[in-house]
Amino acid sequence: MTTTVTAVDGQGSTAPAAVAARLTGVTHHFGEASRPPVLDRIDLTVAPGEFVCLLGASGCGKSTLLSLVAGLDQPVSGTVEVPGGRPALMFQEPALYPWLTAAGNVELALRLRGVARAERREEAQRLLTLVRLEGSGPKRVHELSGGMRQRVALARALAQEGDLLLMDEPFAALDAITRDVLHEELTRIWTETGRAVIFVTHNVREAVRLGQRVVLLSSRPGRVAREWSVDIPQPRRIDDPDVSRLSAEITEDLRQEIARHGH
Amino acid sequence: MATDTSAPPTRRTADDDLAAGLDALETPIAAPRSSVWRAAWRAVWPVLAALGALLVVWQVAYLLELKPPYALPSPADTWHTLLGTIQDGSAWRAVTLSVQRAAVGFSMSVVVGVAIGVALAASPLLRRAFGPIITGLQSLPSVAWVPAAIIWFQLTDATMYAVILLGAVPSIVNGLLAGTDQVPPLYLRVGRVLGATGWTRIRFVLLPAALPGFLGGLKQGWAFAWRSLMAAELIVQTGLGTGLGQILDLGRVTSDMSLVIASIGLIFLVGIVIELVVFAPLERHVLHSRGLTGQASAR
């Protein structure tokens, strides 16, 4: 489990650095295989440094897909390759450990990755500075605001060595203005660190605001329904006319996709 | 790949202010804490009143001679006996000996209990196998172990420690298991994402996450350790030093009811003092540092 999530045979590793993640024919069921699949033959390739948004209604298996990429579950069939090391995963909840300080949470990620004690403190401070929390290291989790907690969670995710960052609706529980600020931060940090990101959301505007590519998943079973590449230059604002126009187009597709289940 | 450079600096500062403002507004404001003394007084006066009422009932029972005076001495006589044992140093020696035994026995119980608890928490099969037995042992009075312990270890300190261990370990194991059961599954998922497996998972995720629930088990374990020790000291009279239980039995042998009551009072007092001095601050510290003090936090 150090380099790839699912072991692949030799032919899969001809060009190891060419992808951040590659899913080939990934199918997954909950429980026995006789039940309808949650994910059905998903093919998805994420290039190094690419920002991909996965969009879909409830029940499309977005979170399941991230769990598979993160290696928390194994697909029933198909392969998941993540050549760049164990990917980091952020949840809707910050899920920080309340018995540690903000810096302690980041340092734990470094420690579990084997970083020497002497370097941990400095590296944690660097990461907290990156998410603009340089003064909040000694604070306890309960002393931080919701947006600050999610930034600490981002710093903790960046402390992992993998060059792929998985985000499962990380800003869904935040108010609109905080979310707006964090979109800005995430775009900046993505630019600075060059990590590949798979960002799951059900918010079309958020997907268009952030992603270089938006992938629409159908529901029950989850399949790749359509893809858009977003050529609007960063930094975008969520209310840019170009963002609105593309969001409207994608929303129309998403509506049709949801309406299919109404009859 | 990242295409664009960062935002123009002018907008950056405005966003900085916005972010800082959001953080400031959303950060919980520490509630002003009321005076420590007032809080302490609010907790203490009802207890003092209740004790006072008990004393009054006792004194009335004595004056009515519900029992002859040798069987029911007055509060004042008992107080004099207690003062006597304090002045000649025997009370202090007995308390320190008993507390020392209980502390050593309890420490051993924590080590053994945590080891067993971790093993059962890590292995569902072990837990299904031994869990019910340990829960059953918890309801077995530890006095029942005293005869066995005497046969195994004769009249040595090992007998005391064996009885304490058998009394306290089941509570500590069950407390740890209760604590681990309450750990939010998300914490464990995060641990897996961070790469915590095996012992690192237990050490850095499971045990610290289980601590608030485990504290209850520790407290109960202490209570069981103290009770078990008193039972053992009552029964094991000779060969070992004089602990509180031995003084209590001395009172019975010499038909000195005021000594019996005084010893019971001391045993009771030690239990309360340990709770107030050790466990209450520990619990407060753990809960406070995690923001679980019940005082409204933001959100």
Coordinates of C-alpha atoms in Angstrom, one line a residue:
Chain A
M1 CA 0.0 0.0 0.0
T2 CA 2.9 2.4 -0.3
T3 CA 2.9 3.3 -4.0
T4 CA -0.4 2.0 -5.5
V5 CA -3.7 1.5 -3.9
T6 CA -4.5 -1.6 -5.9
A7 CA -1.7 -3.7 -7.0
V8 CA -1.4 -3.6 -10.8
D9 CA 0.7 -5.7 -13.1
G10 CA 3.8 -4.5 -14.9
Q11 CA 2.1 -3.1 -17.9
G12 CA 0.3 -0.5 -15.7
S13 CA 3.5 1.1 -14.6
T14 CA 5.1 1.9 -17.9
A15 CA 5.0 5.6 -17.3
P16 CA 4.6 6.0 -13.5
A17 CA 4.7 9.8 -13.4
A18 CA 2.3 10.3 -16.2
V19 CA -0.8 10.1 -14.1
A20 CA -1.8 11.2 -10.6
A21 CA -4.6 8.6 -10.6
R22 CA -6.1 6.2 -13.1
L23 CA -9.3 4.3 -12.7
T24 CA -10.0 1.5 -15.2
G25 CA -13.3 -0.2 -15.4
V26 CA -14.0 0.4 -11.7
T27 CA -17.2 -1.3 -10.6
H28 CA -18.4 -1.4 -7.0
H29 CA -21.3 -2.9 -5.1
F30 CA -22.4 -2.6 -1.5
G31 CA -22.9 -6.0 0.0
E32 CA -23.4 -9.0 -2.4
A33 CA -22.6 -8.7 -6.0
S34 CA -26.2 -9.5 -7.0
R35 CA -27.3 -6.0 -5.9
P36 CA -27.2 -3.2 -8.5
P37 CA -23.7 -1.6 -8.7
V38 CA -23.1 1.8 -7.0
L39 CA -20.3 2.5 -9.5
D40 CA -20.4 1.0 -13.0
R41 CA -17.3 0.7 -15.1
I42 CA -15.8 4.0 -14.3
D43 CA -12.8 5.1 -16.3
L44 CA -11.1 8.2 -15.1
T45 CA -7.6 9.6 -15.5
V46 CA -6.2 12.5 -13.6
A47 CA -3.0 14.1 -14.8
P48 CA -0.3 15.2 -12.3
G49 CA -1.3 18.7 -11.0
E50 CA -4.7 18.5 -12.6
F51 CA -7.8 19.8 -10.7
V52 CA -10.8 17.6 -11.5
C53 CA -14.3 18.2 -10.0
L54 CA -16.6 15.2 -9.7
L55 CA -20.2 16.4 -9.9
G56 CA -23.4 14.4 -9.3
A57 CA -26.6 14.2 -7.5
S58 CA -27.1 12.1 -4.3
G59 CA -26.6 8.4 -4.8
C60 CA -24.1 8.7 -7.7
G61 CA -21.4 7.1 -5.6
K62 CA -19.1 10.2 -5.5
S63 CA -18.0 9.5 -1.9
T64 CA -17.6 5.8 -2.6
L65 CA -15.4 6.6 -5.6
L66 CA -13.1 8.8 -3.4
S67 CA -12.9 6.0 -0.8
L68 CA -11.7 3.6 -3.5
V69 CA -9.1 6.1 -4.7
A70 CA -8.0 6.7 -1.1
G71 CA -7.6 2.9 -0.6
L72 CA -10.2 2.8 2.2
D73 CA -12.2 0.2 0.2
Q74 CA -11.3 -2.2 -2.6
P75 CA -13.4 -2.1 -5.8
V76 CA -15.3 -5.3 -6.7
S77 CA -13.7 -5.2 -10.1
G78 CA -11.4 -2.9 -12.1
T79 CA -8.2 -1.3 -11.0
V80 CA -7.3 1.9 -9.1
E81 CA -3.8 3.2 -9.7
V82 CA -2.3 6.0 -7.5
P83 CA 1.4 6.0 -8.3
G84 CA 2.3 9.0 -6.2
G85 CA 1.8 7.5 -2.7
R86 CA -1.0 7.4 -0.3
P87 CA -3.5 10.1 -1.3
A88 CA -4.7 12.6 1.3
L89 CA -8.5 12.8 1.9
M90 CA -10.5 15.7 3.3
F91 CA -14.1 15.3 4.5
Q92 CA -17.0 17.6 4.8
E93 CA -16.3 17.6 8.5
P94 CA -12.8 18.9 9.4
A95 CA -12.4 15.7 11.6
L96 CA -9.5 17.2 13.4
Y97 CA -8.4 15.4 16.6
P98 CA -9.7 17.4 19.5
W99 CA -7.0 16.2 21.9
L100 CA -4.3 17.8 19.8
T101 CA -3.7 21.5 19.0
A102 CA -4.0 22.8 15.4
A103 CA -0.2 22.3 15.0
G104 CA -0.4 18.9 16.7
N105 CA -2.9 17.7 14.1
V106 CA -0.6 18.6 11.3
E107 CA 2.5 17.2 13.1
L108 CA 0.7 13.9 13.7
A109 CA 0.3 13.5 9.9
L110 CA 4.0 14.2 9.5
R111 CA 4.9 11.8 12.3
L112 CA 2.8 9.0 10.8
R113 CA 4.6 9.6 7.5
G114 CA 7.9 9.1 9.3
V115 CA 9.2 12.7 9.4
A116 CA 11.9 13.2 12.1
R117 CA 10.9 15.0 15.2
A118 CA 13.2 17.9 14.6
E119 CA 11.7 18.7 11.2
R120 CA 8.0 18.2 12.2
R121 CA 7.5 21.4 14.1
E122 CA 9.1 23.6 11.4
E123 CA 7.2 21.8 8.6
A124 CA 3.9 22.1 10.4
Q125 CA 4.5 25.8 10.9
R126 CA 5.2 26.1 7.2
L127 CA 2.0 24.4 6.3
L128 CA -0.1 26.4 8.7
T129 CA 1.4 29.5 7.2
L130 CA 0.5 28.3 3.8
V131 CA -3.2 28.1 4.9
R132 CA -2.8 31.5 6.6
L133 CA -3.0 30.2 10.2
E134 CA 0.5 31.0 11.2
G135 CA -0.6 32.3 14.6
S136 CA -3.1 29.5 15.4
G137 CA -0.8 26.6 15.9
P138 CA -1.1 26.3 19.7
K139 CA -4.9 26.7 19.6
R140 CA -7.2 23.8 20.4
V141 CA -9.6 22.7 17.8
H142 CA -12.6 23.9 19.7
E143 CA -11.1 27.4 19.8
L144 CA -11.1 27.7 16.0
S145 CA -14.0 28.8 13.7
G146 CA -15.4 26.4 11.2
G147 CA -13.5 27.9 8.3
M148 CA -10.2 27.8 10.3
R149 CA -10.8 24.1 11.2
Q150 CA -11.2 23.2 7.5
R151 CA -8.0 25.1 6.8
V152 CA -6.2 23.1 9.4
A153 CA -7.6 20.0 7.9
L154 CA -6.2 21.2 4.5
A155 CA -2.8 21.7 6.1
R156 CA -3.0 18.2 7.6
A157 CA -3.8 16.8 4.2
L158 CA -0.9 18.7 2.6
A159 CA 1.3 17.2 5.3
Q160 CA 0.8 13.8 3.7
E161 CA 3.4 13.0 1.1
G162 CA 1.1 11.8 -1.7
D163 CA 0.8 14.2 -4.6
L164 CA -3.0 13.6 -4.9
L165 CA -5.5 15.4 -2.8
L166 CA -9.0 14.0 -2.5
M167 CA -11.7 16.3 -1.2
D168 CA -15.2 15.1 -0.4
E169 CA -17.5 18.1 -0.3
P170 CA -15.1 19.9 2.1
F171 CA -16.8 23.2 2.1
A172 CA -20.5 22.1 2.0
A173 CA -21.1 22.9 5.7
L174 CA -19.7 26.4 5.6
D175 CA -21.5 29.6 4.9
A176 CA -21.3 31.2 1.5
I177 CA -18.7 33.9 2.3
T178 CA -16.4 31.6 4.2
R179 CA -16.7 29.1 1.3
D180 CA -15.8 31.9 -1.2
V181 CA -12.7 32.7 0.8
L182 CA -11.7 29.1 1.0
H183 CA -12.2 28.7 -2.8
E184 CA -9.7 31.5 -3.2
E185 CA -7.3 29.9 -0.8
L186 CA -7.6 26.4 -2.4
T187 CA -6.9 27.8 -5.8
R188 CA -3.8 29.6 -4.5
I189 CA -2.5 26.6 -2.6
W190 CA -3.2 24.3 -5.6
T191 CA -1.2 26.7 -7.8
E192 CA 1.7 26.8 -5.2
T193 CA 1.9 23.1 -4.4
G194 CA 1.1 21.7 -7.8
R195 CA -0.8 18.8 -6.4
A196 CA -3.5 17.0 -8.3
V197 CA -7.0 17.4 -6.8
I198 CA -10.1 15.3 -7.1
F199 CA -12.9 17.5 -5.7
V200 CA -16.3 16.0 -5.1
T201 CA -19.3 18.3 -4.9
H202 CA -22.9 18.6 -5.7
N203 CA -22.6 22.3 -6.2
V204 CA -22.2 23.1 -9.9
R205 CA -20.9 26.6 -9.5
E206 CA -18.3 25.4 -7.0
A207 CA -17.2 22.8 -9.5
V208 CA -16.9 25.4 -12.3
R209 CA -15.2 27.9 -10.0
L210 CA -12.5 25.5 -9.0
G211 CA -11.9 22.8 -11.6
Q212 CA -9.9 22.5 -14.8
R213 CA -12.2 19.7 -15.7
V214 CA -15.7 18.9 -14.5
V215 CA -16.9 15.3 -14.7
L216 CA -20.7 14.7 -14.3
L217 CA -21.6 11.3 -12.8
S218 CA -25.0 9.7 -13.4
S219 CA -26.8 8.2 -10.4
R220 CA -27.7 4.6 -9.8
P221 CA -25.5 3.3 -11.1
G222 CA -22.8 5.9 -11.1
R223 CA -21.3 6.3 -14.5
V224 CA -19.3 9.0 -16.2
A225 CA -22.1 10.9 -18.0
R226 CA -20.3 13.8 -19.5
E227 CA -17.2 15.9 -19.1
W228 CA -16.4 19.6 -19.6
S229 CA -13.0 21.2 -19.6
V230 CA -13.1 24.6 -18.0
D231 CA -11.0 27.1 -19.9
I232 CA -11.8 30.2 -17.9
P233 CA -8.5 31.6 -16.5
Q234 CA -7.9 31.5 -12.7
P235 CA -8.4 33.3 -10.4
R236 CA -12.1 33.1 -11.2
R237 CA -14.9 34.4 -9.1
I238 CA -17.9 32.4 -8.5
D239 CA -20.0 35.2 -10.0
D240 CA -17.9 35.6 -13.2
P241 CA -20.2 35.6 -16.3
D242 CA -18.2 32.8 -17.8
V243 CA -18.6 30.7 -14.7
S244 CA -22.3 31.4 -14.7
R245 CA -22.8 30.5 -18.3
L246 CA -21.0 27.1 -18.0
S247 CA -22.8 26.4 -14.7
A248 CA -26.1 26.9 -16.4
E249 CA -25.2 24.5 -19.1
I250 CA -24.0 21.8 -16.7
T251 CA -27.0 22.3 -14.4
E252 CA -29.3 21.6 -17.3
D253 CA -27.5 18.3 -17.9
L254 CA -27.6 17.5 -14.1
R255 CA -31.4 18.2 -14.1
Q256 CA -32.0 15.9 -16.9
E257 CA -29.9 13.3 -15.2
I258 CA -31.9 13.6 -12.0
A259 CA -35.3 13.7 -13.9
R260 CA -34.5 10.3 -15.4
H261 CA -35.0 8.8 -12.0
G262 CA -38.5 10.4 -11.6
H263 CA -40.3 7.9 -13.7
Chain B
M1 CA -1.2 21.8 -14.4
A2 CA -1.4 25.0 -12.5
T3 CA -1.8 27.6 -15.2
D4 CA -2.1 31.0 -13.7
T5 CA -0.1 33.1 -11.3
S6 CA -1.6 34.3 -8.1
A7 CA -4.2 37.0 -7.8
P8 CA -3.3 40.7 -8.1
P9 CA -1.9 41.9 -4.8
T10 CA -4.6 44.6 -4.3
R11 CA -7.4 42.2 -4.1
R12 CA -5.3 39.9 -1.9
T13 CA -5.3 42.3 0.9
A14 CA -9.0 42.9 0.8
D15 CA -9.5 39.1 0.9
D16 CA -7.1 38.9 3.8
D17 CA -9.2 41.3 5.8
L18 CA -12.3 39.4 4.8
A19 CA -10.8 36.1 6.0
A20 CA -9.5 37.6 9.2
G21 CA -12.9 39.1 9.9
L22 CA -14.7 35.8 9.3
D23 CA -12.2 34.1 11.7
A24 CA -12.6 36.7 14.3
L25 CA -16.4 36.7 14.2
E26 CA -16.7 32.9 14.2
T27 CA -14.1 32.2 16.8
P28 CA -15.9 31.2 20.1
I29 CA -15.7 33.8 22.8
A30 CA -14.7 32.3 26.1
A31 CA -17.5 32.7 28.5
P32 CA -16.6 34.8 31.6
R33 CA -16.0 32.3 34.4
S34 CA -17.8 32.9 37.6
S35 CA -15.6 33.1 40.7
V36 CA -14.1 29.8 41.7
W37 CA -14.9 30.3 45.3
R38 CA -18.5 31.0 44.6
A39 CA -18.8 27.9 42.5
A40 CA -17.1 25.8 45.2
W41 CA -19.4 27.2 47.8
R42 CA -22.5 26.4 45.7
A43 CA -21.3 22.8 45.5
V44 CA -20.2 22.4 49.1
W45 CA -22.9 23.9 51.2
P46 CA -25.7 21.4 50.4
V47 CA -23.2 18.6 51.3
L48 CA -22.3 20.3 54.6
A49 CA -26.0 20.7 55.3
A50 CA -26.7 17.0 54.6
L51 CA -23.8 15.9 56.9
G52 CA -25.1 18.3 59.6
A53 CA -28.6 16.7 59.4
L54 CA -27.1 13.2 59.7
L55 CA -25.2 14.3 62.8
V56 CA -28.4 15.6 64.3
V57 CA -30.2 12.3 63.6
W58 CA -27.3 10.4 65.2
Q59 CA -27.2 12.6 68.3
V60 CA -31.0 12.3 68.7
A61 CA -30.7 8.5 68.3
Y62 CA -28.0 8.5 71.0
L63 CA -30.0 10.6 73.4
L64 CA -33.1 8.3 72.9
E65 CA -30.7 5.3 73.7
L66 CA -32.0 3.3 70.7
K67 CA -29.0 1.1 71.4
P68 CA -26.9 1.0 74.5
P69 CA -24.0 3.5 74.5
Y70 CA -21.3 0.9 73.9
A71 CA -23.1 -0.1 70.6
L72 CA -24.1 3.5 69.7
P73 CA -21.6 6.0 71.0
S74 CA -22.3 9.7 70.7
P75 CA -20.9 11.8 67.9
A76 CA -18.7 13.6 70.5
D77 CA -17.2 10.3 71.8
T78 CA -16.5 9.1 68.3
W79 CA -14.9 12.4 67.5
H80 CA -12.6 12.0 70.5
T81 CA -11.6 8.5 69.5
L82 CA -10.9 9.8 66.0
L83 CA -8.8 12.7 67.4
G84 CA -7.0 10.2 69.6
T85 CA -6.0 8.0 66.6
I86 CA -4.9 11.1 64.8
Q87 CA -2.8 12.4 67.7
D88 CA -1.0 9.2 68.4
G89 CA -0.3 8.9 64.6
S90 CA -2.0 5.6 64.1
A91 CA -4.6 7.1 61.8
W92 CA -2.0 8.7 59.6
R93 CA 0.1 5.5 59.4
A94 CA -3.0 3.4 58.6
V95 CA -4.2 5.9 55.9
T96 CA -0.8 6.1 54.2
L97 CA -0.3 2.4 54.3
S98 CA -3.7 1.7 52.8
V99 CA -3.6 4.4 50.2
Q100 CA -0.1 3.3 49.2
R101 CA -1.3 -0.3 48.8
A102 CA -4.4 0.9 46.9
A103 CA -2.3 3.2 44.7
V104 CA 0.2 0.4 43.8
G105 CA -2.5 -2.1 43.3
F106 CA -4.5 0.4 41.2
S107 CA -1.5 1.2 39.0
M108 CA -0.9 -2.5 38.4
S109 CA -4.6 -2.8 37.5
V110 CA -4.4 0.1 35.0
V111 CA -1.4 -1.5 33.3
V112 CA -3.1 -5.0 33.2
G113 CA -6.5 -3.6 32.4
V114 CA -5.3 -1.4 29.5
A115 CA -3.3 -4.3 28.0
I116 CA -6.4 -6.6 28.1
G117 CA -8.7 -3.8 27.0
V118 CA -6.5 -2.9 24.0
A119 CA -6.3 -6.6 23.0
L120 CA -10.1 -7.0 23.2
A121 CA -10.7 -3.7 21.4
A122 CA -8.3 -4.8 18.6
S123 CA -9.8 -8.3 18.2
P124 CA -13.5 -8.8 17.8
L125 CA -13.1 -12.5 18.3
L126 CA -11.2 -12.1 21.6
R127 CA -13.9 -9.6 22.7
R128 CA -16.7 -12.0 21.9
A129 CA -14.9 -14.7 23.8
F130 CA -13.7 -12.9 26.9
G131 CA -16.1 -9.9 27.0
P132 CA -19.0 -11.6 28.8
I133 CA -16.6 -13.2 31.3
I134 CA -15.1 -9.9 32.2
T135 CA -18.5 -8.3 32.5
G136 CA -19.5 -11.2 34.8
L137 CA -16.4 -10.8 36.9
Q138 CA -17.3 -7.1 37.4
S139 CA -20.4 -8.1 39.3
L140 CA -18.5 -10.7 41.4
P141 CA -17.7 -9.2 44.8
S142 CA -14.0 -9.2 45.2
V143 CA -14.2 -10.4 48.8
A144 CA -14.9 -13.8 47.2
W145 CA -11.3 -13.8 46.0
V146 CA -9.8 -13.3 49.4
P147 CA -9.8 -17.0 50.5
A148 CA -8.2 -18.0 47.2
A149 CA -5.7 -15.2 47.4
I150 CA -4.7 -16.3 50.9
I151 CA -4.2 -19.9 49.8
W152 CA -2.1 -18.8 46.8
F153 CA 0.0 -16.1 48.4
Q154 CA -0.4 -16.7 52.2
L155 CA -0.2 -13.6 54.3
T156 CA 1.9 -11.4 52.0
D157 CA 1.3 -8.1 50.2
A158 CA 0.8 -10.2 47.1
T159 CA -2.6 -11.3 48.6
M160 CA -3.7 -7.7 48.8
Y161 CA -2.6 -6.9 45.3
A162 CA -4.2 -10.0 43.9
V163 CA -7.5 -9.0 45.4
I164 CA -7.2 -5.5 44.2
L165 CA -6.3 -6.6 40.6
L166 CA -9.2 -9.1 40.5
G167 CA -11.6 -6.3 41.7
A168 CA -10.4 -3.4 39.6
V169 CA -9.2 -4.9 36.3
P170 CA -12.7 -5.9 35.0
S171 CA -14.0 -2.3 35.5
I172 CA -10.9 -0.8 33.8
V173 CA -11.2 -3.2 30.8
N174 CA -14.9 -2.5 30.4
G175 CA -14.3 1.2 30.8
L176 CA -11.7 1.2 28.0
L177 CA -14.0 -0.8 25.8
A178 CA -16.9 1.6 26.4
G179 CA -14.5 4.4 25.6
T180 CA -13.4 2.9 22.3
D181 CA -17.0 2.1 21.3
Q182 CA -17.8 5.8 21.6
V183 CA -15.0 6.9 19.3
P184 CA -16.6 8.6 16.2
P185 CA -16.0 6.4 13.2
L186 CA -14.7 9.4 11.3
Y187 CA -11.7 9.7 13.6
L188 CA -10.8 6.1 12.7
R189 CA -11.2 6.8 9.0
V190 CA -9.0 9.8 9.2
G191 CA -6.4 7.6 11.0
R192 CA -6.5 5.2 8.1
V193 CA -6.1 8.1 5.6
L194 CA -3.1 9.3 7.5
G195 CA -1.6 5.9 7.4
A196 CA -2.0 4.8 11.1
T197 CA -2.1 1.0 11.3
G198 CA -1.5 -1.5 14.0
W199 CA 0.1 -0.1 17.1
T200 CA 0.4 3.4 15.7
R201 CA -3.4 3.4 15.2
I202 CA -4.0 2.3 18.8
R203 CA -1.4 4.7 20.2
F204 CA -2.2 7.9 18.2
V205 CA -5.9 7.5 17.4
L206 CA -7.8 4.9 19.3
L207 CA -6.5 5.4 22.9
P208 CA -6.5 9.3 22.9
A209 CA -10.0 9.3 21.2
A210 CA -11.3 6.9 23.9
L211 CA -9.9 8.8 26.8
P212 CA -13.1 10.8 27.9
G213 CA -15.1 7.6 28.0
F214 CA -12.3 5.7 29.6
L215 CA -12.1 8.1 32.5
G216 CA -15.3 6.8 33.9
G217 CA -13.9 3.3 33.9
L218 CA -10.7 4.5 35.7
K219 CA -12.8 6.1 38.4
Q220 CA -14.9 3.0 38.8
G221 CA -11.7 0.9 38.8
W222 CA -10.3 3.1 41.6
A223 CA -13.5 2.6 43.6
F224 CA -13.3 -1.2 43.1
A225 CA -9.6 -1.2 44.1
W226 CA -10.3 0.7 47.3
R227 CA -13.3 -1.5 48.2
S228 CA -11.3 -4.7 47.4
L229 CA -8.4 -3.6 49.6
M230 CA -10.7 -2.8 52.5
A231 CA -12.3 -6.3 52.2
A232 CA -8.8 -7.9 52.1
E233 CA -7.5 -5.9 55.1
L234 CA -10.5 -6.7 57.1
I235 CA -10.0 -10.4 56.6
V236 CA -6.2 -10.6 56.6
Q237 CA -5.3 -9.5 60.1
T238 CA -1.9 -10.8 61.0
G239 CA 1.5 -10.6 59.4
L240 CA 1.0 -7.4 57.5
G241 CA 1.1 -3.8 58.7
T242 CA -1.9 -2.1 60.1
G243 CA -4.1 -0.5 57.4
L244 CA -7.5 1.1 57.7
G245 CA -9.3 -2.2 57.3
Q246 CA -7.2 -3.7 60.1
I247 CA -8.0 -0.8 62.4
L248 CA -11.7 -1.3 61.6
D249 CA -11.5 -5.0 62.6
L250 CA -9.5 -4.1 65.7
G251 CA -12.6 -2.0 66.7
R252 CA -14.8 -5.0 66.2
V253 CA -12.5 -7.3 68.2
T254 CA -12.3 -4.9 71.1
S255 CA -16.0 -4.0 70.9
D256 CA -15.0 -0.3 70.5
M257 CA -17.9 1.0 68.4
S258 CA -16.5 4.5 68.3
L259 CA -13.3 3.2 66.8
V260 CA -15.4 1.3 64.2
I261 CA -17.3 4.4 63.2
A262 CA -14.1 6.5 63.2
S263 CA -12.4 4.0 60.8
I264 CA -15.5 3.9 58.5
G265 CA -15.4 7.7 58.5
L266 CA -11.7 7.6 57.5
I267 CA -12.3 5.0 54.8
F268 CA -15.1 7.2 53.4
L269 CA -13.0 10.3 53.6
V270 CA -10.1 8.8 51.7
G271 CA -12.5 7.8 48.9
I272 CA -13.8 11.4 48.6
V273 CA -10.4 13.0 48.9
I274 CA -9.0 10.8 46.1
E275 CA -11.9 11.6 43.9
L276 CA -11.6 15.4 44.5
V277 CA -7.8 15.5 44.4
V278 CA -7.1 13.1 41.6
F279 CA -10.0 12.2 39.4
A280 CA -12.1 15.4 39.3
P281 CA -9.1 17.6 38.2
L282 CA -8.0 14.9 35.6
E283 CA -11.5 14.8 34.2
R284 CA -11.8 18.5 34.1
H285 CA -8.5 18.9 32.4
V286 CA -9.3 16.3 29.7
L287 CA -12.8 17.6 29.0
H288 CA -11.8 21.2 29.1
S289 CA -8.9 20.8 26.7
R290 CA -11.3 19.2 24.2
G291 CA -13.9 21.8 24.6
L292 CA -16.3 19.4 26.2
T293 CA -17.0 21.3 29.3
G294 CA -20.7 21.9 28.5
Q295 CA -20.2 25.7 28.4
A296 CA -21.6 26.8 25.1
S297 CA -19.0 26.9 22.4
A298 CA -19.7 28.6 19.1
R299 CA -21.6 26.7 16.5

